[in-house]
Coordinates of C-alpha atoms in Angstrom, one line a residue:
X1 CA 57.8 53.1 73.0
X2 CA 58.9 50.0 74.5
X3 CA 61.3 47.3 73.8
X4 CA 61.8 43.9 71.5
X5 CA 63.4 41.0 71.9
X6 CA 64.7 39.0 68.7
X7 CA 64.4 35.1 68.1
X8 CA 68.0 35.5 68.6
X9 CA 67.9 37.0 72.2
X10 CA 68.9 40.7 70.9
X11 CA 67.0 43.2 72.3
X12 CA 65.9 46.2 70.8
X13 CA 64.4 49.5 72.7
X14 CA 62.2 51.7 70.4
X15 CA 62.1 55.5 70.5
X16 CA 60.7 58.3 69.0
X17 CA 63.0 61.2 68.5
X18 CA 61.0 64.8 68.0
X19 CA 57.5 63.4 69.4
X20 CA 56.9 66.6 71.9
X21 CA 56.9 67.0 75.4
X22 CA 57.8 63.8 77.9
X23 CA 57.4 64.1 81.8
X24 CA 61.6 63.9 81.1
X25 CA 61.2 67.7 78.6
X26 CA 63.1 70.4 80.2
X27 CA 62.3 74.3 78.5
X28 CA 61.9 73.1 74.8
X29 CA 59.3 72.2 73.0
X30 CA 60.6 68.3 72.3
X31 CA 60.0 68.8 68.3
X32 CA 62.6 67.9 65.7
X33 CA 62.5 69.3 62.4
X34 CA 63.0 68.1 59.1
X35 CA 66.3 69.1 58.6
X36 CA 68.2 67.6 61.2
X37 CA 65.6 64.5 60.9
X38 CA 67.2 63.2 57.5
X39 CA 70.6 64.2 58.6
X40 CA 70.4 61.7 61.6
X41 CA 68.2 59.3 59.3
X42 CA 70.6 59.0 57.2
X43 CA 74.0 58.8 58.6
X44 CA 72.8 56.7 61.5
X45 CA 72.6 54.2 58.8
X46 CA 75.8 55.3 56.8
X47 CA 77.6 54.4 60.5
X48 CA 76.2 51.1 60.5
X49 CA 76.8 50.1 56.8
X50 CA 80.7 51.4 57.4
X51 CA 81.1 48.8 60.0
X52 CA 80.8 51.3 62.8
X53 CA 78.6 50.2 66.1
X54 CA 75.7 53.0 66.6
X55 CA 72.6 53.5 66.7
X56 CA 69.9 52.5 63.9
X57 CA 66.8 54.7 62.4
X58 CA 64.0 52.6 60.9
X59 CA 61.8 55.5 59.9
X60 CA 61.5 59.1 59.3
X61 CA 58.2 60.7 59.1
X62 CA 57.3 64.1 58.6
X63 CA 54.3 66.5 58.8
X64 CA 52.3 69.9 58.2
X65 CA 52.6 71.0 61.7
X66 CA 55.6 73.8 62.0
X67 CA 57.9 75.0 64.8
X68 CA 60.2 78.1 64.9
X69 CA 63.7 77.8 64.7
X70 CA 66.7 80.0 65.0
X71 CA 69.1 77.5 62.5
X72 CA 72.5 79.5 62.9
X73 CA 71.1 81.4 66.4
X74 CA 71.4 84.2 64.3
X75 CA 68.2 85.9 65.1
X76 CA 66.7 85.3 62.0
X77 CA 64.0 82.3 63.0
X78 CA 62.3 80.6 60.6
X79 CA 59.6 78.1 60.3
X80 CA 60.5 74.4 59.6
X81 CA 58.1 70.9 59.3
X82 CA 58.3 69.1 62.3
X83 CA 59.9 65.6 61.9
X84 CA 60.1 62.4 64.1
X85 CA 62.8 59.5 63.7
X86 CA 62.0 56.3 65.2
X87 CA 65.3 55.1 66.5
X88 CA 66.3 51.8 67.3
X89 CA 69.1 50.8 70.0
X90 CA 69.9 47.8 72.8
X91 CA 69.5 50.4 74.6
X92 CA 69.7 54.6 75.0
X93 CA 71.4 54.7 78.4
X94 CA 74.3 56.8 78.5
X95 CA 77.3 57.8 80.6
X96 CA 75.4 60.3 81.5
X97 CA 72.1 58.9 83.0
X98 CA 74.6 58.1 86.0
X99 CA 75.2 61.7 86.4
X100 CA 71.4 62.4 87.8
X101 CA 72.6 60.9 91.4
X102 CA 75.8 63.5 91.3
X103 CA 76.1 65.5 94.8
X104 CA 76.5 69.5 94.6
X105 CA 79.5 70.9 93.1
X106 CA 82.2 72.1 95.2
X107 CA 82.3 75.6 93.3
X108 CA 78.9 75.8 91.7
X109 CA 76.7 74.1 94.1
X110 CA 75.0 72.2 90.9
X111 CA 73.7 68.9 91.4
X112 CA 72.0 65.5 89.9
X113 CA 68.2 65.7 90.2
X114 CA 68.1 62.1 91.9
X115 CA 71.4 63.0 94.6
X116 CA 71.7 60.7 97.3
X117 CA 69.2 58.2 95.6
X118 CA 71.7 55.2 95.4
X119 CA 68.8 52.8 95.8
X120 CA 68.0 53.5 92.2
X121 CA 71.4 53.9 91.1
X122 CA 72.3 50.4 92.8
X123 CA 69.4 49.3 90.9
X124 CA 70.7 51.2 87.4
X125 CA 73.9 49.8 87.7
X126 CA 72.3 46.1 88.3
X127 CA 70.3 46.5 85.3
X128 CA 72.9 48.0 82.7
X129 CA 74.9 45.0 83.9
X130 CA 72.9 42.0 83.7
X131 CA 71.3 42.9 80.8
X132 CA 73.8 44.3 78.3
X133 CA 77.1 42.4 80.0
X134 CA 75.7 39.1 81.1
X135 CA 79.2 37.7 80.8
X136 CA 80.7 40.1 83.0
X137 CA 77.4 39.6 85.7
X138 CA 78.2 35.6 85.7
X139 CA 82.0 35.7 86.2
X140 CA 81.9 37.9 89.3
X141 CA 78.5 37.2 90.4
X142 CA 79.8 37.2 94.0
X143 CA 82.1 40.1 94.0
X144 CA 80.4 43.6 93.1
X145 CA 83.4 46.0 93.2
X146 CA 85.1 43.7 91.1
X147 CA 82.0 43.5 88.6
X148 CA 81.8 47.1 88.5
X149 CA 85.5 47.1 87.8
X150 CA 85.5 44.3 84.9
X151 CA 82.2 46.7 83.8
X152 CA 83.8 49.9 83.4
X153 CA 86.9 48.1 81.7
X154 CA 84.5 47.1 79.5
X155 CA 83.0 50.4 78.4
X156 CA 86.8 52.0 78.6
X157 CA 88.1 49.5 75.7
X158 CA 84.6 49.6 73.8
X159 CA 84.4 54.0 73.9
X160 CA 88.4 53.3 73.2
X161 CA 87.5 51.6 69.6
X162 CA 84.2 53.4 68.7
X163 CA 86.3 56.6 68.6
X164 CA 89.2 54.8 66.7
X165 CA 86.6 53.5 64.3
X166 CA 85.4 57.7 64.1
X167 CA 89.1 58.5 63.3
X168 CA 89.5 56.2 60.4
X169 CA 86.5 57.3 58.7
X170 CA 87.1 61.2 59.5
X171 CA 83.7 61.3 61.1
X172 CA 83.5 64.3 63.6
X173 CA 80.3 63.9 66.3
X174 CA 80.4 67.6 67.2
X175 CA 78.9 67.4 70.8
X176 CA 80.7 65.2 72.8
X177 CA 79.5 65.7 76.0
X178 CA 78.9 62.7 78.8
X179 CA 75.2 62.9 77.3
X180 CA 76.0 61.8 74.3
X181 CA 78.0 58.8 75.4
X182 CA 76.7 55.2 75.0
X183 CA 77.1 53.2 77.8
X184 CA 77.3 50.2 75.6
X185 CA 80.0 51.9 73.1
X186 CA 77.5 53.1 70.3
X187 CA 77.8 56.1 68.2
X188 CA 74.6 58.3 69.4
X189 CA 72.7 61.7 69.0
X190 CA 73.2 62.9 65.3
X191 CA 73.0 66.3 65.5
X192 CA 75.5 68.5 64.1
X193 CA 78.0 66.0 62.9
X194 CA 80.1 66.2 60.0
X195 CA 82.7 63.7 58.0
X196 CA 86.2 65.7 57.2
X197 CA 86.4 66.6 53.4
X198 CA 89.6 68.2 53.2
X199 CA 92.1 66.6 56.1
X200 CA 92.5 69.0 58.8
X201 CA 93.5 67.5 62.1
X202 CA 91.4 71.0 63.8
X203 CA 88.3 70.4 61.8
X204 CA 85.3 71.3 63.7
X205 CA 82.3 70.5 62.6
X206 CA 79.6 72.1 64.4
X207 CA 79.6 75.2 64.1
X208 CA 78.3 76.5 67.5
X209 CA 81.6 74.7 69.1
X210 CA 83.5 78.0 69.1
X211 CA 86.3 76.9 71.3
X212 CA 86.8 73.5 69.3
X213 CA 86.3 71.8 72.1
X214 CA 85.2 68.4 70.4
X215 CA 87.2 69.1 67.2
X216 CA 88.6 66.4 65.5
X217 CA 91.7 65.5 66.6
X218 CA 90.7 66.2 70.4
X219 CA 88.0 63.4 70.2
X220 CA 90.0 60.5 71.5
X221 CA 90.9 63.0 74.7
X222 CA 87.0 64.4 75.4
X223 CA 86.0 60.2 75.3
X224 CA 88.5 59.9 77.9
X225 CA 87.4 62.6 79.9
X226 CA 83.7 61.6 79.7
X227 CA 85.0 58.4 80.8
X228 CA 86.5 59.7 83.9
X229 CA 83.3 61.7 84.6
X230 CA 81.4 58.1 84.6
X231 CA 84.1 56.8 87.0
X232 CA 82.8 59.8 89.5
X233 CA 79.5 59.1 89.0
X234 CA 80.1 55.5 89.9
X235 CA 81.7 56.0 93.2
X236 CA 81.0 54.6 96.1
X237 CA 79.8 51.3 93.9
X238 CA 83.2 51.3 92.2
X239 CA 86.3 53.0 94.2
X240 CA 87.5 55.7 92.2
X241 CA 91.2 54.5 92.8
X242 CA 90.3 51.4 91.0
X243 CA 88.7 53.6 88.0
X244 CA 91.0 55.5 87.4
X245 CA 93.9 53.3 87.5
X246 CA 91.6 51.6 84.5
X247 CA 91.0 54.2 82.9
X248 CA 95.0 55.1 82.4
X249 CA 96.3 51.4 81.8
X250 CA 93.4 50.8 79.5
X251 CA 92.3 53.5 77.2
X252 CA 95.4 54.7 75.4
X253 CA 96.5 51.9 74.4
X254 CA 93.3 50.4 73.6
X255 CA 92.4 53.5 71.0
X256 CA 96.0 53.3 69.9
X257 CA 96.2 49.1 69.2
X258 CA 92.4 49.3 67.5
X259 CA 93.9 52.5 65.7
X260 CA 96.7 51.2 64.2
X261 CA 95.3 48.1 62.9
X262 CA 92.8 49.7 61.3
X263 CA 95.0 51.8 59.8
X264 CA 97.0 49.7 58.6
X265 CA 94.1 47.3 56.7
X266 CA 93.6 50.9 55.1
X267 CA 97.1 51.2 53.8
X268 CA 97.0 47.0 52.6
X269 CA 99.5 46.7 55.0
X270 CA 98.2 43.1 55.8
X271 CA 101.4 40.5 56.4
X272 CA 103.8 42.5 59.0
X273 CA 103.0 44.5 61.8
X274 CA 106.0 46.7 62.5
X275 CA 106.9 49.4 64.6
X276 CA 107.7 51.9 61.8
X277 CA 103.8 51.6 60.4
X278 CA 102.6 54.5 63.3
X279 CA 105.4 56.7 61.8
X280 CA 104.1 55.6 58.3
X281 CA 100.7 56.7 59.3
X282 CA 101.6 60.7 60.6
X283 CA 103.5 61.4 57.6
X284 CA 100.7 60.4 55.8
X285 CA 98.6 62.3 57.5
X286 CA 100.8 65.1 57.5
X287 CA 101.0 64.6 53.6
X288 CA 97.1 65.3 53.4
X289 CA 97.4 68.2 55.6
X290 CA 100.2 69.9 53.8
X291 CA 98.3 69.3 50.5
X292 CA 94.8 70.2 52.0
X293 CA 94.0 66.4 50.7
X294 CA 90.5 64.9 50.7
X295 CA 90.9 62.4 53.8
X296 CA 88.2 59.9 52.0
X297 CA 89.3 59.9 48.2
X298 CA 93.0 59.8 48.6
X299 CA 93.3 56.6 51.0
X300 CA 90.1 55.0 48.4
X301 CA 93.1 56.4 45.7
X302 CA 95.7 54.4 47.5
X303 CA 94.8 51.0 46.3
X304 CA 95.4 51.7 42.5
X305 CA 99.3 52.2 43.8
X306 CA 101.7 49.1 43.4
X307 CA 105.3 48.4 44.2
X308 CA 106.3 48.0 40.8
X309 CA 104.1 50.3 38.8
X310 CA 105.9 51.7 35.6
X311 CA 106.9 55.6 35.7
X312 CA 104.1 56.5 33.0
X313 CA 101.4 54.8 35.4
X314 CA 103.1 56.7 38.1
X315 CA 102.6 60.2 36.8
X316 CA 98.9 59.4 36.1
X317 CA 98.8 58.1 39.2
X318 CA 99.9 61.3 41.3
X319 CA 98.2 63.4 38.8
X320 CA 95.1 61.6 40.3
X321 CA 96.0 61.9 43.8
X322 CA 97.0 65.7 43.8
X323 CA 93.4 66.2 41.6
X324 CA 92.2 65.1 45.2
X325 CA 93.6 68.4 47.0
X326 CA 92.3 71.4 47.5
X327 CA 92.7 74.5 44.6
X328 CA 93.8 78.0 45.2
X329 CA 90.2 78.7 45.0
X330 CA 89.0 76.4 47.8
X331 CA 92.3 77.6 49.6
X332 CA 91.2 81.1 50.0
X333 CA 87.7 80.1 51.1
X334 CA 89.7 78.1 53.8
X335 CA 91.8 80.7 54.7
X336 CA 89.4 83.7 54.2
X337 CA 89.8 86.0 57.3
X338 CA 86.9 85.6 59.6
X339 CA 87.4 89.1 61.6
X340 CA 86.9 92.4 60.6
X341 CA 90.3 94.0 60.6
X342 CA 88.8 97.2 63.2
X343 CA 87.3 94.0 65.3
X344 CA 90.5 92.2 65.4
X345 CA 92.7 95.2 66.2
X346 CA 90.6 96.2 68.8
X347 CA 90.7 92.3 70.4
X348 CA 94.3 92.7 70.0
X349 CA 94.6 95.4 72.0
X350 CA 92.4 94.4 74.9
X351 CA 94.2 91.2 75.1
X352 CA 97.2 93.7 76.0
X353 CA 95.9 96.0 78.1
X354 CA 93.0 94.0 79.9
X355 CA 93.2 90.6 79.9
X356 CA 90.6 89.6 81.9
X357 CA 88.1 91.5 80.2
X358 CA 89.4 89.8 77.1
X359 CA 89.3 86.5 78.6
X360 CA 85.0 87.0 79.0
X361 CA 85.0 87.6 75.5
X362 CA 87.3 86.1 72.9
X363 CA 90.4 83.1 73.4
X364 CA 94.3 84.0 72.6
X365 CA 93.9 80.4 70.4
X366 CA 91.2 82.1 68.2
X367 CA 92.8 85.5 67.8
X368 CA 95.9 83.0 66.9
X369 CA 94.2 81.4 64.5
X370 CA 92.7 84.3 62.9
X371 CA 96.0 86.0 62.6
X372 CA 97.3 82.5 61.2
X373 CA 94.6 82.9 58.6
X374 CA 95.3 85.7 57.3
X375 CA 99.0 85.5 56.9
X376 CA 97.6 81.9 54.8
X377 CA 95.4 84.1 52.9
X378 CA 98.1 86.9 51.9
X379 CA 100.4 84.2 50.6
X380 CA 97.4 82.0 48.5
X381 CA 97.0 85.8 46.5
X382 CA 100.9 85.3 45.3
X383 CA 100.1 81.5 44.5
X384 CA 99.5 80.2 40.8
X385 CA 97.4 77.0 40.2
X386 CA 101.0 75.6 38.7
X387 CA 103.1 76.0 42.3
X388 CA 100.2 75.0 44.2
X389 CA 100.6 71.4 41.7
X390 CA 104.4 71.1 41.9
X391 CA 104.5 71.5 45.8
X392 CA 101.7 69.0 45.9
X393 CA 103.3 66.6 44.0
X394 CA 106.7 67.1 45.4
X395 CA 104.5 66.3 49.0
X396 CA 102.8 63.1 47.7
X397 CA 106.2 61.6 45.9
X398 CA 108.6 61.6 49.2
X399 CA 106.0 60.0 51.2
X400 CA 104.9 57.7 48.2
X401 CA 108.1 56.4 48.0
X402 CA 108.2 55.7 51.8
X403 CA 104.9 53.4 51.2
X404 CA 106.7 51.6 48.5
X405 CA 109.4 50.4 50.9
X406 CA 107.1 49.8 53.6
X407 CA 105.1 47.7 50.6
X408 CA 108.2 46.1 49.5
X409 CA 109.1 44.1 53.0
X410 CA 105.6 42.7 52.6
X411 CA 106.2 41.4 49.2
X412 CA 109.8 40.2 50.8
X413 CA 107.9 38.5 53.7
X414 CA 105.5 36.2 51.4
X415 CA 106.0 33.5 48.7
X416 CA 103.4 34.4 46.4
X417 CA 102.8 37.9 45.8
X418 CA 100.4 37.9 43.0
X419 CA 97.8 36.3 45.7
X420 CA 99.2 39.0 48.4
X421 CA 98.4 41.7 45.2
X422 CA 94.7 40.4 44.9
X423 CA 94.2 40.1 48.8
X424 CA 95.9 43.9 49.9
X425 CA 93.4 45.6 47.2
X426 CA 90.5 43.4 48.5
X427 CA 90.8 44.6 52.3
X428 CA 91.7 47.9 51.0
X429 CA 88.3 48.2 49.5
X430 CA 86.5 46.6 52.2
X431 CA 88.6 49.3 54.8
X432 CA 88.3 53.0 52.4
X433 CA 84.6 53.9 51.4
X434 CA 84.1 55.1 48.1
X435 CA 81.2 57.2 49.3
X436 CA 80.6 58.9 52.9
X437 CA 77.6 60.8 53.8
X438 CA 79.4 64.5 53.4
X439 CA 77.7 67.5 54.4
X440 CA 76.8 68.8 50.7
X441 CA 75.1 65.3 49.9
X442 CA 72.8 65.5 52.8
X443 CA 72.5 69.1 52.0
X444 CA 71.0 67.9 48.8
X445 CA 68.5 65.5 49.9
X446 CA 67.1 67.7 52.7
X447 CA 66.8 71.0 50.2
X448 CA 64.6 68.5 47.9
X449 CA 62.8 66.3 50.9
X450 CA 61.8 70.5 52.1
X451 CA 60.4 70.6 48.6
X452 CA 58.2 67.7 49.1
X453 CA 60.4 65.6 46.9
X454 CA 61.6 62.5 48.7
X455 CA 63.3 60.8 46.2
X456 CA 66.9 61.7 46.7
X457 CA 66.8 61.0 50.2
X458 CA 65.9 57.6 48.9
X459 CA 68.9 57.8 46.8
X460 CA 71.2 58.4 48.9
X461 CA 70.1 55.9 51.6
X462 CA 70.6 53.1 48.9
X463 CA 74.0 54.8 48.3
X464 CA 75.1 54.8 51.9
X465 CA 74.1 50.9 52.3
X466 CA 77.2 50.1 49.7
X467 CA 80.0 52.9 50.6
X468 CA 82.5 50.5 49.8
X469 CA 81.3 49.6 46.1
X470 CA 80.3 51.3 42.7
X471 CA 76.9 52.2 42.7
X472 CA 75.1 50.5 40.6
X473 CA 72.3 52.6 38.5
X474 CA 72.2 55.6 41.3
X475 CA 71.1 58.9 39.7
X476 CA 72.0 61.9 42.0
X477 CA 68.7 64.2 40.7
X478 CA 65.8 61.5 39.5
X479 CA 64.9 62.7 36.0
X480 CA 60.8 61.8 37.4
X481 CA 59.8 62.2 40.9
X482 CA 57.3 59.5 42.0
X483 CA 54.7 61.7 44.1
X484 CA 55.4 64.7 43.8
X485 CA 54.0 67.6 41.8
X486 CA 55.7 70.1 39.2
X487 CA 56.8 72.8 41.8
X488 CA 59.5 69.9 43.4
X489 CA 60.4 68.7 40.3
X490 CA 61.7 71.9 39.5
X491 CA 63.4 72.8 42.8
X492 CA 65.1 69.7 42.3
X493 CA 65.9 71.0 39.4
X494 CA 67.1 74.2 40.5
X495 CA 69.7 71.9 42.5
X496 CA 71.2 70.1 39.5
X497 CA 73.9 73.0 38.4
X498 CA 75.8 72.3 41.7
X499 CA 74.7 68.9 41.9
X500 CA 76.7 67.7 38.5
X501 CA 79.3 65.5 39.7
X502 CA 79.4 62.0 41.0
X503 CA 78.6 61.7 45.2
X504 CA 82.3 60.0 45.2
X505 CA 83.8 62.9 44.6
X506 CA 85.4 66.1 45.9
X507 CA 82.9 68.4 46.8
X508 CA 81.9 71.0 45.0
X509 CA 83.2 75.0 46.0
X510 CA 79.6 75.5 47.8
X511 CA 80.1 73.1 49.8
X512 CA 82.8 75.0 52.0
X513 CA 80.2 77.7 52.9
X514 CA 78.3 75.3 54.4
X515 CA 77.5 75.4 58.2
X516 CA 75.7 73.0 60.5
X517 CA 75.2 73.9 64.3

């Protein structure tokens, strides 16, 4: 729509997301729906009020009109109210508006709409520049190649952090591509996103991403490589000798340093900085993924723990923390084979006798990880609720005690530790959010908003602007909507029996059979 500048000199471009065909439309139809509307509406601004740099949404509006959509490209379209989000950013240039001036690929003879246009791109780069890196423009104002340089050093350390920030808060984008990459190092494009509920360094949250291409863990990797596809695009402007050499002294250790220290506010490890703390970290991690551990709840759990707590407190304490892992019963929805046994015997077998064939159809890494699923499943049948607690627990003291020692050198570093006491807890709970915007919450709202009832997306907006706090007088299911008639009330109502306990919690069983493309 345009864009804004503030009395402060920040500048704000306007959008409408879901308006309908622009001269820019390619096949679709340019509507958004409902749905996916409140989903980016609302964790646009859960990013933002985590700390995390992205993009902002200052309204969501909604109408009559419908379009047809095929939700799980299952071939069971359905009709859904179209939706637009006004969206608010410096800007909405990404790594891959470069890629329109690309020349034709060497095996698939694709290329940029704009190729050989470097006037413009000259002219793009310029812009981008000047306005969003003024201090970069006025150091090397006579020097281009090393402004471009100093540039994309700039976005390397920036895309470096934003992804760090992601890992700390579990928050999976789901479609990482180069399009979908802020030149100025803001989270962008909502779509099917998903924070991690149970810890598993794999987790994929968009369901379309069959390969796990932009799974969790491989997040930090895909930035890079986006990266290194906005080096190409940059060339000749910026050498791609110099890029890449950039791109390999900066990145890692960037994502790594920015990591780290976050990691270690969340842990209240705020007086040393030692070496061990990485290794601290993994087994931690590997703690939560052994016990299937809610990645959100047990690090908010972990300021409550103190060097000197009393055994009594201590076995409240872990019976707390293992309450936070998974059941047998959300274990076998987990591990619940995906693959008809005929389907996966016959996969099996192709992948034997004609591997290319197989190749055009399945991967060896997701027959693997059927097969490992079902051998999980076989052994969770043989598993009572009691084992499943007493290997838990065993898990969660070994690497408690580990945190205790790494606690006590702080304590041994400091002269007064009932001030370092008060201070660890205080950046603990301004580093762990008690609430995140998980998949059943939005769930929630957008079954009630489809309903006509608008209430609890209300309610869960004001919820997401304190995720570090209690919430103060937040009802999950308002007892009266505002505006809305008796048939939403009681489809709101409808959602209650699953909608019980407190937004800080767990999920609920359902909430595994959820699936968001």
């Amino acid at each position: 729509l345009g864009e804004v500048l503030g009395p402060r000199g920040e500048r704000w471009e306007i959008q409408l997301k879901g308006a309908g065909i622009t001269p820019f439309s390619r096949q679709a139809d340019g509507r958004k729906v409902l749905r996916s509307s409140i989903r980016e509406f609302l964790c646009s601004e859960a990013m933002f009020h985590l700390g995390i740099p992205t993009t902002r949404a200052g309204t969501c509006v909604t109408s009559d009109s419908k379009v047809v959509r095929d939700i799980f490209y299952d071939g069971n379209p359905k009709n859904e109210r179209c939706t637009v989000v006004l969206r608010i950013a410096s800007t909405f240039i990404r790594f891959g508006s470069f890629e329109i001036f690309k020349p034709p690929d060497e095996y698939t003879g694709r290329k940029g709409p704009s190729v050989n246009r470097n006037d413009i791109r000259i002219q793009m780069l310029d812009y981008v520049i000047s306005t969003f890196y003024p201090e970069i423009q006025e150091a090397y104002s006579d020097n281009t190649v090393q402004r471009n340089a100093a540039f994309f050093k700039e976005v390397t350390k920036r895309t470096a952090r934003l992804v760090a920030e992601w890992q700390c808060v579990g928050f999976c984008h789901g479609v990482l591509n180069t399009d979908n990459m802020s030149i100025v190092g803001l989270t962008i494009d909502y779509g099917p996103f998903g924070f991690m509920d149970r810890y598993d360094p794999e987790h994929v949250c968009n369901g379309s991403d069959n390969t796990g291409r932009y799974a969790y863990n491989k997040q930090p990797e895909i930035c890079k490589w986006n990266l290194g596809k906005l080096a190409e695009a940059l060339v000749p402007e910026l050498p791609s000798e110099i890029s890449q050499l950039i791109l390999e002294e900066e990145y890692d250790a960037e994502f790594e340093k920015h990591y780290l220290q976050k990691m270690r506010k969340k842990l209240g490890l705020i007086q040393l900085e030692l070496e061990e703390d990485s290794k601290l970290v993994s087994e931690l991690l590997e703690t939560m993924h052994l016990t299937a551990g809610d990645f959100t709840n047990i690090f908010y759990l972990l300021s409550s723990f103190s060097v000197d707590i009393d055994p009594s407190k201590f076995e409240d304490f872990l019976e707390e923390l293992t309450s936070q892992c998974a059941s047998v019963e959300e274990l076998k929805v987990v591990f619940k084979p995906q693959m008809d046994p005929r389907q996966l015997s016959m996969m099996l077998m192709l992948a034997q006798s004609n591997p290319q064939l197989f190749a055009l159809i399945g991967t060896k890494a997701n027959i693997n990880k059927e097969l490992e699923r079902i051998e999980e499943f076989s052994k969770l049948q043989q598993l009572t609720a009691d084992d499943l607690l007493s290997r838990n627990k065993r898990h969660w003291k070994e690497w408690l005690e580990k945190y205790r020692v790494r606690l006590q050198k702080e304590i041994e570093s400091i002269g007064n530790a009932d001030a370092w006491k008060t201070e660890r807890v205080k950046v603990m709970n301004s580093n762990n959010p008690k609430y995140i915007l998980r998949n059943y919450i939005a769930q929630n709202a957008i079954e009630a908003a489809e309903n006509g009832d608008f209430s609890e997306v209300r309610n869960v907006l004001k919820l997401l602007e304190h995720p570090f706090q209690e919430a103060e007088g937040f009802q999950e299911v308002k007892e009266d909507a505002e505006e809305e008639g008796a048939t939403a009330t009681a489809a709101v109502r409808s959602q209650e029996t699953r909608s019980r306990q407190p937004y800080c919690s767990k999920p609920p069983l359902w909430a595994s059979e959820l699936c968001v493309t």
